[in-house]
Coordinates of C-alpha atoms in Angstrom, one line a residue:
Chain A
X56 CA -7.5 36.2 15.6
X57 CA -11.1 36.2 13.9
X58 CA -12.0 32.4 14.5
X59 CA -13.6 32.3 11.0
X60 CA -15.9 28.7 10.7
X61 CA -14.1 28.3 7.4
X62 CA -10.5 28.0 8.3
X63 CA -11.4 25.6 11.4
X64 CA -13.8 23.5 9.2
X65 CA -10.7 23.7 6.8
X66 CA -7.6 22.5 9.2
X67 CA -9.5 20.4 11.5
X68 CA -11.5 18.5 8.5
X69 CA -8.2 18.5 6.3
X70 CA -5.8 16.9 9.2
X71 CA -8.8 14.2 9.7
X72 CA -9.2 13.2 6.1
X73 CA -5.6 13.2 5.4
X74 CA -4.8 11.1 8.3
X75 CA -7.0 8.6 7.5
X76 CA -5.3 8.7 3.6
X77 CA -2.0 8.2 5.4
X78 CA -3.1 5.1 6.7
X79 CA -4.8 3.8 4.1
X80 CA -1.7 4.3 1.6
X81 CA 0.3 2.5 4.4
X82 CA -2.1 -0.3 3.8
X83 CA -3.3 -1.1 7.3
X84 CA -6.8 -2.2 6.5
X85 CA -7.3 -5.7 5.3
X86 CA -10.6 -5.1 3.5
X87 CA -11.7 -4.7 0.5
X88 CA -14.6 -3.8 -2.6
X89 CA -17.2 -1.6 -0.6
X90 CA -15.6 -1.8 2.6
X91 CA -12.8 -0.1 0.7
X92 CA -14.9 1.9 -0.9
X93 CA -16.3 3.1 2.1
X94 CA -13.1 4.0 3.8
X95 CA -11.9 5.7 1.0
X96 CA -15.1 7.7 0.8
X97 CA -14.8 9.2 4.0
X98 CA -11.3 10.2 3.5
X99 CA -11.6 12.2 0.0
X100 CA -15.0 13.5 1.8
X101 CA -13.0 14.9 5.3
X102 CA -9.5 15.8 3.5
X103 CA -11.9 17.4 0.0
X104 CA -14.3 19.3 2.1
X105 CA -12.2 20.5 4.3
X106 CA -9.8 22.5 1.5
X107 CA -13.3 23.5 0.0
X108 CA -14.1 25.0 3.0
X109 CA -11.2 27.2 3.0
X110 CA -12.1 28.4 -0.2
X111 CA -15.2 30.2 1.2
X112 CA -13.2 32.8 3.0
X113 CA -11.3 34.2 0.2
X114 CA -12.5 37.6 -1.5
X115 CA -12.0 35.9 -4.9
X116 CA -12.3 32.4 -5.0
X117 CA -12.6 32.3 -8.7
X118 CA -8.9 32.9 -8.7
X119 CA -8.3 30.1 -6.6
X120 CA -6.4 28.6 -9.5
X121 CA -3.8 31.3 -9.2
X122 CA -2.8 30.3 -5.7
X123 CA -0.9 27.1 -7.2
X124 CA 2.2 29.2 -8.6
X125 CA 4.4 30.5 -5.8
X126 CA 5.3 27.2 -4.0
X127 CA 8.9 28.4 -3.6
X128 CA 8.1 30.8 -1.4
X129 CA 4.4 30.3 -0.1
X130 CA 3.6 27.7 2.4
X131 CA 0.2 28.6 1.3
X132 CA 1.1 27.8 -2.3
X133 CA 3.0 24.6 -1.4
X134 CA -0.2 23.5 0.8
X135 CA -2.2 23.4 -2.6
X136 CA 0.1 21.6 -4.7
X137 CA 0.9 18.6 -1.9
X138 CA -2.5 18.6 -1.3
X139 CA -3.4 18.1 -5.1
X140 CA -0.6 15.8 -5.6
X141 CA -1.7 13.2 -2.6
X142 CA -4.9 13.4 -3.7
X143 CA -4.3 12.5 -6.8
X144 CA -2.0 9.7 -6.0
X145 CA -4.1 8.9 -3.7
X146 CA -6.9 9.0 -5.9
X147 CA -5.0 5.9 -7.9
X148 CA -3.9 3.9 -5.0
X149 CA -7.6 3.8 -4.3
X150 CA -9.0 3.2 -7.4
X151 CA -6.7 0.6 -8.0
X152 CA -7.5 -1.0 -4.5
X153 CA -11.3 -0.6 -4.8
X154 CA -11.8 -1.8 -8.5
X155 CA -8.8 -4.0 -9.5
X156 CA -8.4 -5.8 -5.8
X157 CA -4.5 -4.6 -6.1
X158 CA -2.8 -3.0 -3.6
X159 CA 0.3 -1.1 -5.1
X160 CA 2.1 -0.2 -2.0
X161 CA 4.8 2.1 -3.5
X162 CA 2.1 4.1 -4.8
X163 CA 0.5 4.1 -1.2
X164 CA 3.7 5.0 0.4
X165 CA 4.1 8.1 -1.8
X166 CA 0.3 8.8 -1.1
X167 CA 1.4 8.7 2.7
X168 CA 4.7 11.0 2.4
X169 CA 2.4 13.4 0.2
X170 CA -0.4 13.2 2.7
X171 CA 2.1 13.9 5.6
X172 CA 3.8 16.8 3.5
X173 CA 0.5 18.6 3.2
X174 CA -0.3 18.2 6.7
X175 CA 2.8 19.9 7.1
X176 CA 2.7 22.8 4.7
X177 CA -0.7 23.8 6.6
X178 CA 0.7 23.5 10.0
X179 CA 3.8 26.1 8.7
X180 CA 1.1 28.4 6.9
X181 CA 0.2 29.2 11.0
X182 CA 3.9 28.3 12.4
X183 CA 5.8 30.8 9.9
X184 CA 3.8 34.0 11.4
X185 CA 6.1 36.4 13.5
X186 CA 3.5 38.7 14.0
X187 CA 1.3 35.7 15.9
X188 CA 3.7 34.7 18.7
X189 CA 1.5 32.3 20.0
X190 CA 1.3 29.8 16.4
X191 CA 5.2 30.8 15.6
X192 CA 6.8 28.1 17.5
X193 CA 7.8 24.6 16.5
X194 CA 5.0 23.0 18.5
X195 CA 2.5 24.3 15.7
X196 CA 3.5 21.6 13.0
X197 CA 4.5 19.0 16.0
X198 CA 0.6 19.5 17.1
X199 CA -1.1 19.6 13.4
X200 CA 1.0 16.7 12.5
X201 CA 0.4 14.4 15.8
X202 CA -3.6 15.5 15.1
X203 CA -3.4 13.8 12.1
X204 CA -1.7 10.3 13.2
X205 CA -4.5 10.2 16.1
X206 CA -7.1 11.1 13.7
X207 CA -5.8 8.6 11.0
X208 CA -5.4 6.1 13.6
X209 CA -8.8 6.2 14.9
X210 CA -10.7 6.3 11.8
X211 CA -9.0 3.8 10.0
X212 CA -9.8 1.4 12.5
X213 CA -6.1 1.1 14.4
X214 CA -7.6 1.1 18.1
X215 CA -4.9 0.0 20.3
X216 CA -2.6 2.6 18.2
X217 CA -4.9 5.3 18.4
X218 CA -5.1 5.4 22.0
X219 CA -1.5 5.5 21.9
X220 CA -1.7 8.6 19.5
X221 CA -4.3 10.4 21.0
X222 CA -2.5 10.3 24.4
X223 CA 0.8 11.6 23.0
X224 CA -1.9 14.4 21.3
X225 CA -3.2 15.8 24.5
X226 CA 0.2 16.1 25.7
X227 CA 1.3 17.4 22.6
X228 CA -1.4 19.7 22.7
X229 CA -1.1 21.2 26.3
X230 CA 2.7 22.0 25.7
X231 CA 1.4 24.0 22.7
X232 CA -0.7 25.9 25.4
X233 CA 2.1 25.8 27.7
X234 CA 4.6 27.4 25.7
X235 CA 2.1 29.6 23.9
X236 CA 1.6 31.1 26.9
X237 CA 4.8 32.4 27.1
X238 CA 5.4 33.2 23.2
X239 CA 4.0 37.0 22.9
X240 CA 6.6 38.0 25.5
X241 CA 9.5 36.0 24.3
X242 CA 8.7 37.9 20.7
X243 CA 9.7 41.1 22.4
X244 CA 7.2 43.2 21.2
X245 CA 5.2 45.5 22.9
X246 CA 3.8 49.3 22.6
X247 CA 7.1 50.6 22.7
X248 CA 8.5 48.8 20.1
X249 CA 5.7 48.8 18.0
X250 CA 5.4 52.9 18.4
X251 CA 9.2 53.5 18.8
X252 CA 8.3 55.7 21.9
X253 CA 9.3 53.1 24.5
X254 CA 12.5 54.9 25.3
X255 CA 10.8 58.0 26.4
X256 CA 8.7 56.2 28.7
X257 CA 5.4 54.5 29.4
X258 CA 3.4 54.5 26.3
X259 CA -0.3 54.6 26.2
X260 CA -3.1 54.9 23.5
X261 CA -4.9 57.9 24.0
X262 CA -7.0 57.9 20.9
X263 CA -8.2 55.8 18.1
X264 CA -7.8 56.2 15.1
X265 CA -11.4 55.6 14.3
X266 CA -14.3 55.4 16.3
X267 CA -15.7 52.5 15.1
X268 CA -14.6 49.3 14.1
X269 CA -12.5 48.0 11.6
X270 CA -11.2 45.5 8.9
X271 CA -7.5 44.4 11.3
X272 CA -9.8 44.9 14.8
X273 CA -12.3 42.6 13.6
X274 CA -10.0 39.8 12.1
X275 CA -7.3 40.2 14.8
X276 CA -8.0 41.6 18.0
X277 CA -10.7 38.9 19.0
X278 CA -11.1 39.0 22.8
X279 CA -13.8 36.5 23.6
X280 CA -12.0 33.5 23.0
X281 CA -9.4 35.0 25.7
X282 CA -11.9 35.2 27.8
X283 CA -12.8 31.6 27.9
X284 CA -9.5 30.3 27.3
X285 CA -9.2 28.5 30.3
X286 CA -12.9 26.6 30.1
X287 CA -12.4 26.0 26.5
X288 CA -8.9 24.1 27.2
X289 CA -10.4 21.6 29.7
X290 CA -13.5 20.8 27.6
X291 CA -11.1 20.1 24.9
X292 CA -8.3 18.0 26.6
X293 CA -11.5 15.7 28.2
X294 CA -13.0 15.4 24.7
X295 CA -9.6 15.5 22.3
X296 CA -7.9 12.6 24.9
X297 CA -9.5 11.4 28.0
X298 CA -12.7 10.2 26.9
X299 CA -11.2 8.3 23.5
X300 CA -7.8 6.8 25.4
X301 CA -10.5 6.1 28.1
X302 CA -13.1 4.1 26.1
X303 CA -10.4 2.6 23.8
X304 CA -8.5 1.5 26.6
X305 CA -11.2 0.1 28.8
X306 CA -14.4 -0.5 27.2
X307 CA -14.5 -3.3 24.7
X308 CA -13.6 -2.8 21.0
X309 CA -16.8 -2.5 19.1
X310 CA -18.4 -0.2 16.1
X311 CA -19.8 1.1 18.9
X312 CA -17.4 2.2 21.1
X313 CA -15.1 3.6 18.2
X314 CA -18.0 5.8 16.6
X315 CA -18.0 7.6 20.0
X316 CA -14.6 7.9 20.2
X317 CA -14.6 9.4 16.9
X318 CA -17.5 11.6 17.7
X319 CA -15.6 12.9 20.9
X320 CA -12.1 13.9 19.7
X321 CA -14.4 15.4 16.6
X322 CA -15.7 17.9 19.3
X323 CA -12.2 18.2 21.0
X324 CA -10.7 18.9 17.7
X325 CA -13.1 21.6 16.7
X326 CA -13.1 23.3 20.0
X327 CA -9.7 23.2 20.4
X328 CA -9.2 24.2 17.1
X329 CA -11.4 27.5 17.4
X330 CA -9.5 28.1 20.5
X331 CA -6.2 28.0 18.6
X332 CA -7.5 30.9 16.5
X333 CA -9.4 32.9 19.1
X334 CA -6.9 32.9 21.5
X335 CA -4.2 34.0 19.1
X336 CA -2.9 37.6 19.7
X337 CA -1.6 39.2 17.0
X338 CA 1.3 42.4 17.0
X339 CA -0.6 44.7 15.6
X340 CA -3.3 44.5 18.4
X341 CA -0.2 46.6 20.7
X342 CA -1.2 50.1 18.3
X343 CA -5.1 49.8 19.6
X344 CA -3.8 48.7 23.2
X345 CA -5.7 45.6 22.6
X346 CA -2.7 43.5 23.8
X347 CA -4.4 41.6 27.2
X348 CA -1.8 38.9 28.0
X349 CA -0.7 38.1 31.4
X350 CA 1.6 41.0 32.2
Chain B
X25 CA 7.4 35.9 -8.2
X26 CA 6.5 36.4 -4.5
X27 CA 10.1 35.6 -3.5
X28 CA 12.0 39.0 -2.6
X29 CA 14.4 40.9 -4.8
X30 CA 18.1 40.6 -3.6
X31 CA 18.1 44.4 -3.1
X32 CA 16.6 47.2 -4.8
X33 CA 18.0 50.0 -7.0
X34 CA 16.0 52.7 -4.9
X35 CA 14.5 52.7 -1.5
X36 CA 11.9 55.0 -1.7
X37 CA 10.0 55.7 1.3
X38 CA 8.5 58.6 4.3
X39 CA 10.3 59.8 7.2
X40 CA 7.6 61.0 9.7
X41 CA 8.3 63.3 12.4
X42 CA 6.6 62.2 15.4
X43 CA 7.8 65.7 16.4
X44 CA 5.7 68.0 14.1
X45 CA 2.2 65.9 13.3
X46 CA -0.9 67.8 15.1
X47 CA -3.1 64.5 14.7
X48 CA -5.3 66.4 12.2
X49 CA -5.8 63.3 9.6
X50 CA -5.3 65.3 6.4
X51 CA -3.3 62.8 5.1
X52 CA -5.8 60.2 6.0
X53 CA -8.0 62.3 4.0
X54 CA -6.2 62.8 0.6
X55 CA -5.0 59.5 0.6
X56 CA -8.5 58.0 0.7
X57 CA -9.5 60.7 -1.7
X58 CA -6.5 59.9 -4.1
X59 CA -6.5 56.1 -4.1
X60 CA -10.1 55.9 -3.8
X61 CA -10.5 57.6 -7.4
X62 CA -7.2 56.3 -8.7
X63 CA -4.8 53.2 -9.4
X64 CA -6.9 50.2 -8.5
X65 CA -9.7 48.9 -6.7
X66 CA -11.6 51.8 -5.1
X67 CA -11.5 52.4 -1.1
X68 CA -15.2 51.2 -0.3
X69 CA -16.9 52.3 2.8
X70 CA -19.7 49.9 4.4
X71 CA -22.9 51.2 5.8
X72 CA -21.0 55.1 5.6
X73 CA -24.2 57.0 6.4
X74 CA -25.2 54.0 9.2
X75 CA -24.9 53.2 12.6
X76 CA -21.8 51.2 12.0
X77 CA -19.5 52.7 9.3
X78 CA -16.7 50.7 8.2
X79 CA -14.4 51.3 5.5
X80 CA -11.0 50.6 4.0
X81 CA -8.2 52.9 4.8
X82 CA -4.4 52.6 4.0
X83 CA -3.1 55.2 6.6
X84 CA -4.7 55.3 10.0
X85 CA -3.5 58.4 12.8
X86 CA -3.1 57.1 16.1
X87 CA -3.0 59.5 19.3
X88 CA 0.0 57.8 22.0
X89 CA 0.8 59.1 25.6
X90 CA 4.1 58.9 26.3
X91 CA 4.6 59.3 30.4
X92 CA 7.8 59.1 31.8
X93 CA 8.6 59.4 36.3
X94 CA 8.8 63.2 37.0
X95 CA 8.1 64.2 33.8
X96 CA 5.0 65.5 32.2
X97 CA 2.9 63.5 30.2
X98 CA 3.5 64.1 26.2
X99 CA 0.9 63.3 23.3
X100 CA 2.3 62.1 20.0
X101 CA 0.3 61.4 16.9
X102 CA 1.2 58.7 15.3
X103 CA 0.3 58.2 11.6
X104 CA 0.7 54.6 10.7
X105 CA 1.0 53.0 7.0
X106 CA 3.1 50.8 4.9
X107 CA 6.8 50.8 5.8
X108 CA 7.6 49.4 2.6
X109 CA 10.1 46.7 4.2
X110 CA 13.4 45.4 2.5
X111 CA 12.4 41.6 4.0
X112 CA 8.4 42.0 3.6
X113 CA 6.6 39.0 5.3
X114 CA 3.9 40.2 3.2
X115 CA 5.4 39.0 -0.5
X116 CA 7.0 35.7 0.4
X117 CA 3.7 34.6 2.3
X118 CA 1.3 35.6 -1.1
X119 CA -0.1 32.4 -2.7
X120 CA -0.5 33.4 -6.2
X121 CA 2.2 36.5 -6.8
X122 CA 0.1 38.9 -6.5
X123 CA 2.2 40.6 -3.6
X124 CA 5.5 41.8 -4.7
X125 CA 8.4 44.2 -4.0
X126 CA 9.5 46.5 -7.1
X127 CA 13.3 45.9 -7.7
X128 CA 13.9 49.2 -9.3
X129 CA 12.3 51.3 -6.5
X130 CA 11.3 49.1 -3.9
X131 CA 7.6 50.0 -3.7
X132 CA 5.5 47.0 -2.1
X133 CA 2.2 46.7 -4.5
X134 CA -0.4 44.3 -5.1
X135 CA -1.5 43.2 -8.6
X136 CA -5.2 43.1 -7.9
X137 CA -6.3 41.0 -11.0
X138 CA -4.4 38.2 -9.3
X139 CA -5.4 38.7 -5.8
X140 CA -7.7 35.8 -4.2
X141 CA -8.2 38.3 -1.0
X142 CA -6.7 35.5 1.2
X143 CA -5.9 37.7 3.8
X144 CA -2.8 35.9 4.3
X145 CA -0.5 39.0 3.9
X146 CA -2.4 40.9 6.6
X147 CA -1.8 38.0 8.9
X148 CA 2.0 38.1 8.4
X149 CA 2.2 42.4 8.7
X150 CA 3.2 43.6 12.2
X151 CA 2.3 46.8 11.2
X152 CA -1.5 46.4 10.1
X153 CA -0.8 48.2 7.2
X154 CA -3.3 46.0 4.8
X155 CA -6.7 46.0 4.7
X156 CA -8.9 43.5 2.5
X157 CA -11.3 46.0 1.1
X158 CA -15.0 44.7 1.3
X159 CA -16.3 45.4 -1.5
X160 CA -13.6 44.0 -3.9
X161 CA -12.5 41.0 -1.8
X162 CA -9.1 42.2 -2.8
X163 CA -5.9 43.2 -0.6
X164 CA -5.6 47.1 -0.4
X165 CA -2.2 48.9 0.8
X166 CA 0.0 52.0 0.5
X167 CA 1.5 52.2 -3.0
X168 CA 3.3 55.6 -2.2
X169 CA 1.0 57.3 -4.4
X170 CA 3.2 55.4 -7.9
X171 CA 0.4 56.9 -10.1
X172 CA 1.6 60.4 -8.5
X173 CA 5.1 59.8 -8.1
X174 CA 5.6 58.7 -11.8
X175 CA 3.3 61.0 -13.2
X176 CA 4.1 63.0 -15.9
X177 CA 0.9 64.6 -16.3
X178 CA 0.5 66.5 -12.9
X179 CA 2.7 69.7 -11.9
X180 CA 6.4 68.9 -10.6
X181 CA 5.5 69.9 -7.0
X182 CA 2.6 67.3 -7.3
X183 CA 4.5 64.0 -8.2
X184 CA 4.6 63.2 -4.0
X185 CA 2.5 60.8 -2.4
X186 CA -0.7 62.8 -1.3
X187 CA 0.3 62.7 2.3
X188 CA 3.0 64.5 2.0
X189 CA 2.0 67.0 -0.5
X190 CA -1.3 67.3 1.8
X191 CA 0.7 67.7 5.2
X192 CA -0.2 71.3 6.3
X193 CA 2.8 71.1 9.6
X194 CA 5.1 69.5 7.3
X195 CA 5.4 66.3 9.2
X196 CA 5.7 64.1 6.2
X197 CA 8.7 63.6 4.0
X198 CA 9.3 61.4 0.7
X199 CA 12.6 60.2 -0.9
X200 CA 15.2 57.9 -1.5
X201 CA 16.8 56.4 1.5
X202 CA 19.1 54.4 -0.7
X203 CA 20.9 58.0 -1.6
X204 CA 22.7 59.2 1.6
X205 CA 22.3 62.8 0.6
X206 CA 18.1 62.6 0.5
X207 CA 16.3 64.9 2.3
X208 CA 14.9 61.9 4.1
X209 CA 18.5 60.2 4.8
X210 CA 19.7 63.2 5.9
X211 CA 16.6 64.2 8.5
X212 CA 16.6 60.3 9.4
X213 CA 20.6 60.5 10.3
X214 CA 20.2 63.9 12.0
X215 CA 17.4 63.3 13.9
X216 CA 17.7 59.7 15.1
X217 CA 15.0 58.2 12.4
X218 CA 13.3 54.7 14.3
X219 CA 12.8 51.8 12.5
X220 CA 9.1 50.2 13.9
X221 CA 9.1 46.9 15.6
X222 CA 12.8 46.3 14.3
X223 CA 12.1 42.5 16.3
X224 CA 10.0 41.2 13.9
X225 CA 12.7 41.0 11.3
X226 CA 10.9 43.1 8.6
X227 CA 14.1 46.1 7.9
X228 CA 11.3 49.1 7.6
X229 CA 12.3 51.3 5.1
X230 CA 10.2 54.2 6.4
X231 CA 11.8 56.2 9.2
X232 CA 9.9 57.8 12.4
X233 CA 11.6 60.6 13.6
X234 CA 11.3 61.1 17.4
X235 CA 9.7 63.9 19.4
X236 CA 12.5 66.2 20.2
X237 CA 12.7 66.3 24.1
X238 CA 10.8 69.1 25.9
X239 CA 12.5 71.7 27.1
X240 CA 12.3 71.9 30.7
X241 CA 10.2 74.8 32.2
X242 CA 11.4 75.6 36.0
X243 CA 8.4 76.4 37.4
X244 CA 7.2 77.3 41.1
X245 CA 4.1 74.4 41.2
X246 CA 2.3 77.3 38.8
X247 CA 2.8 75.4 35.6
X248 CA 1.3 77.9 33.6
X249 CA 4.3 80.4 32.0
X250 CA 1.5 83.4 30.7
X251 CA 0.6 84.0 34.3
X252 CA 2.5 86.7 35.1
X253 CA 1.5 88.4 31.9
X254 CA -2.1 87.9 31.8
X255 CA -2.9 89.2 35.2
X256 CA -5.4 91.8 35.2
X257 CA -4.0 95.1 35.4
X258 CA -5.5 98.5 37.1
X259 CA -6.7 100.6 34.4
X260 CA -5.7 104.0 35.4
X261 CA -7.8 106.3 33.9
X262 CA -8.3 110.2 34.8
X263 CA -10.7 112.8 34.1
X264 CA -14.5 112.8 33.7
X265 CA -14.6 108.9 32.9
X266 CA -12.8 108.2 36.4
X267 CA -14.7 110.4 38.3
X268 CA -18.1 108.8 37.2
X269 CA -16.4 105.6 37.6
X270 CA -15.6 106.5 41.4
X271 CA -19.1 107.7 42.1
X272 CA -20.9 104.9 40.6
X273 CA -19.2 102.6 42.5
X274 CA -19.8 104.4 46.0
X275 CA -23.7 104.6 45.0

């Protein structure tokens, strides 16, 4: 798959911002006035930015509106309206916590639940895809939803829980490799299948239909990130994990410390996160023979 | 709605025979041509006169090998569009509705006025049978030619989609494979007609019909049946003509 900048600015940014509004609602932070401010700041900023950001890849965004009605059967749909709706309760909790001094924690724990829900509803966008072995397995939300508690832990100040949460992430996150690895051939399809011609022997392409590119090689038959896979996984589990558990575990507890944690599963998320579209092969690669997983 | 109709009063679709198509992209051809000038969004081409042309197509002709032990190796064009499927990943996934599946005929279409050009619906097809087009930012796909099919205005023999009217070998067929006794349920049932990919879950409507199998030619290592006709034969020739013939040659 394409790694567009806009969809991994989008789910990386989103989980991040989302996860810290999930702890916030919980009301895990005993501060409050600017302090409060501040935290709430960063959240709307991360979990706001990020859905902007996904707005940038669409053909029409001046439509955007449109994309609200079909939450019965669109995850896409149903991503929009729990993202809107823990936002806005959200939006109150925080208002009320900044201005007023009051923390109303049933309003918080729907914030949470909503926060959690979107999370969710992103995650299944990528999970519910047939055609994309590789993100249709029950890991996806299972890894987009343990992002999110480590990331929420970890900027909202939880230290000795985020290390916690970031461990079970990297572990999370190499299974999602592990049995992604094996996905495209439990799907069962291949250049038989997809031509119908398997029966009658080995099927080859012997000509494109076009000589140059085009609109489904471009956005799904990326082969660089394949290439690098490997690299790209190691960097990310040492900067996701291993760095963060490592500093939060052993170093002291300090502004200090936790601003490079932060910085390093940023880097880990975002590289791990353009690797989860790059590497991603989808069906439709088998009619170019652009299908290059271990055989 | 984007959610799917329980089942559909027609099931109109192609049966292709795998058999007959020479590759020669016709239908590639008219169907740009036709849906380029017609319902919808035209098909825009980027940088067409440039070094790297790109441009939106809704059926695309692939050329397959098929090679199986001790047999020769076969070619088989492959012309690949919508399938037009009864459980379409491509409606349920659509944000905004603008993907949907006709109940009356079950045509897949896309109301383009409501289209953000997600992309989202070419994500979820196995069968790469949408293309955003470029220039619109909107989703472009097969609509079986409905401005044709429908169309009062054009002759009878016209009101097919323009790939099959266009076919010159014939390989394209369009009906209603909800009626048993269609020309395309009856070719699919005789013939063997292949659903694409039936893993994915999508039920195709559109049929493939297989290469027949290739008669088996005994031959002695000389693959090449004409031979024996084609070798050059003494021209026997008398009078003057072979005379001349005879002494020009001794010279």
């Amino acid at each position: 798959m394409h790694p567009a900048p806009s969809v991994i600015l989008f789910t990386s940014l989103s989980g991040l911002g989302f996860g810290l509004l999930l702890f916030l609602g919980l009301g895990v932070l005993d501060v409050s006035g600017w302090v409060a401010f501040a935290f709430c700041f960063v959240a709307f900023g991360l979990s706001v930015g990020g859905l902007m950001a996904s707005t940038f890849h669409l053909g029409n965004p001046q439509r955007a509106m449109k994309a609200f009605k079909q939450w019965r059967s669109s995850w896409l749909s149903r991503e929009g309206v729990a993202a809107v709706a823990a936002l806005t309760v959200m939006g109150a909790y925080c208002a009320a916590w900044i201005f007023l001094n009051m923390r109303i924690a049933a309003l918080g724990f729907l914030g949470a639940l909503l926060c959690l829900a979107t999370v969710f509803c992103t995650a299944m966008i990528y999970a519910q895809l047939k055609t994309i072995p590789r993100w249709n397995q029950a890991m996806t939300p299972v890894m987009f939803l343990s992002f999110m508690f480590a990331g929420g832990a970890l900027l909202s100040a939880q230290l000795s829980l985020a290390a916690v949460l970031l461990a079970i992430t990297t572990i999370v996150q190499l299974l999602h490799w592990m049995l992604g690895d094996r996905r495209f051939g439990e799907a069962g399809s291949d250049i038989g299948t997809a031509t119908g011609l398997g029966g009658l022997g080995k099927v080859r392409l012997l000509e494109s239909p076009h000589s140059g590119t085009n609109y489904l090689l471009s956005e799904f038959c990326h082969t660089v990130g394949r290439k690098h896979a490997q690299k790209l996984r190691g960097i990310g589990i040492v900067a996701i994990g291993v760095v963060p558990v490592a500093l939060l575990t052993f170093a002291p507890h300090s502004h200090a410390t936790a601003a490079i944690a932060v910085l390093s599963h940023l880097i880990g998320l975002l590289s791990t996160r353009w690797l989860f579209f790059a590497e991603a092969e989808h069906v439709v690669g088998l009619y170019y023979d652009k299908h290059r997983h271990a055989a | 709605m984007t959610t799917l109709p329980q089942s559909t009063e027609r099931r109109l679709g192609l049966a292709i025979d795998l058999d007959i198509c020479v590759g020669c992209h016709a239908c590639v051809i008219n169907c740009k041509e036709w849906n380029t000038s017609n319902y919808g969004a035209p098909l825009s081409d980027m940088d067409a006169y440039g070094a790297n042309p790109v441009g939106t197509f809704l059926n695309r002709i692939h050329t397959f090998e098929v090679k199986s032990e001790g047999c020769n190796a076969q070619t088989v064009h492959f012309p690949r569009s919508c399938l037009h499927c009864e459980d379409a990943p491509c409606v349920t996934v659509c944000p905004t509705g603008a993907s949907y599946k006709r109940q009356e005929d079950g045509i897949v279409l896309v109301n383009e006025s409501d289209c953000i050009g997600c992309g989202l619906c070419a994500w979820s097809c196995p069968y790469g049978a949408r293309e955003i087009d470029r220039a619109e930012g909107v989703m472009k796909k097969c609509t079986l030619c409905i401005d044709r099919i429908y169309n009062d205005n054009i002759p009878q023999e016209d009101r097919m989609p323009a790939c099959v009217r266009t076919c010159p070998a014939g390989a394209r067929h369009f009906g209603d494979f909800a009626d048993p006794e269609s020309n395309v349920s009856k070719l699919s049932a005789e013939r063997g007609g292949m659903e694409l990919m039936p893993e994915q879950g999508t039920k195709p409507v559109n049929r493939y019909l297989p290469p027949r199998p290739k008669a088996d030619i005994a031959t002695d290592g000389d693959i090449d049946v004409l031979a024996p006709f084609l070798a050059p034969i003494e021209e026997k020739q008398g009078g003057f003509i072979s005379w001349l013939d005879k002494a020009l040659e001794a010279i």
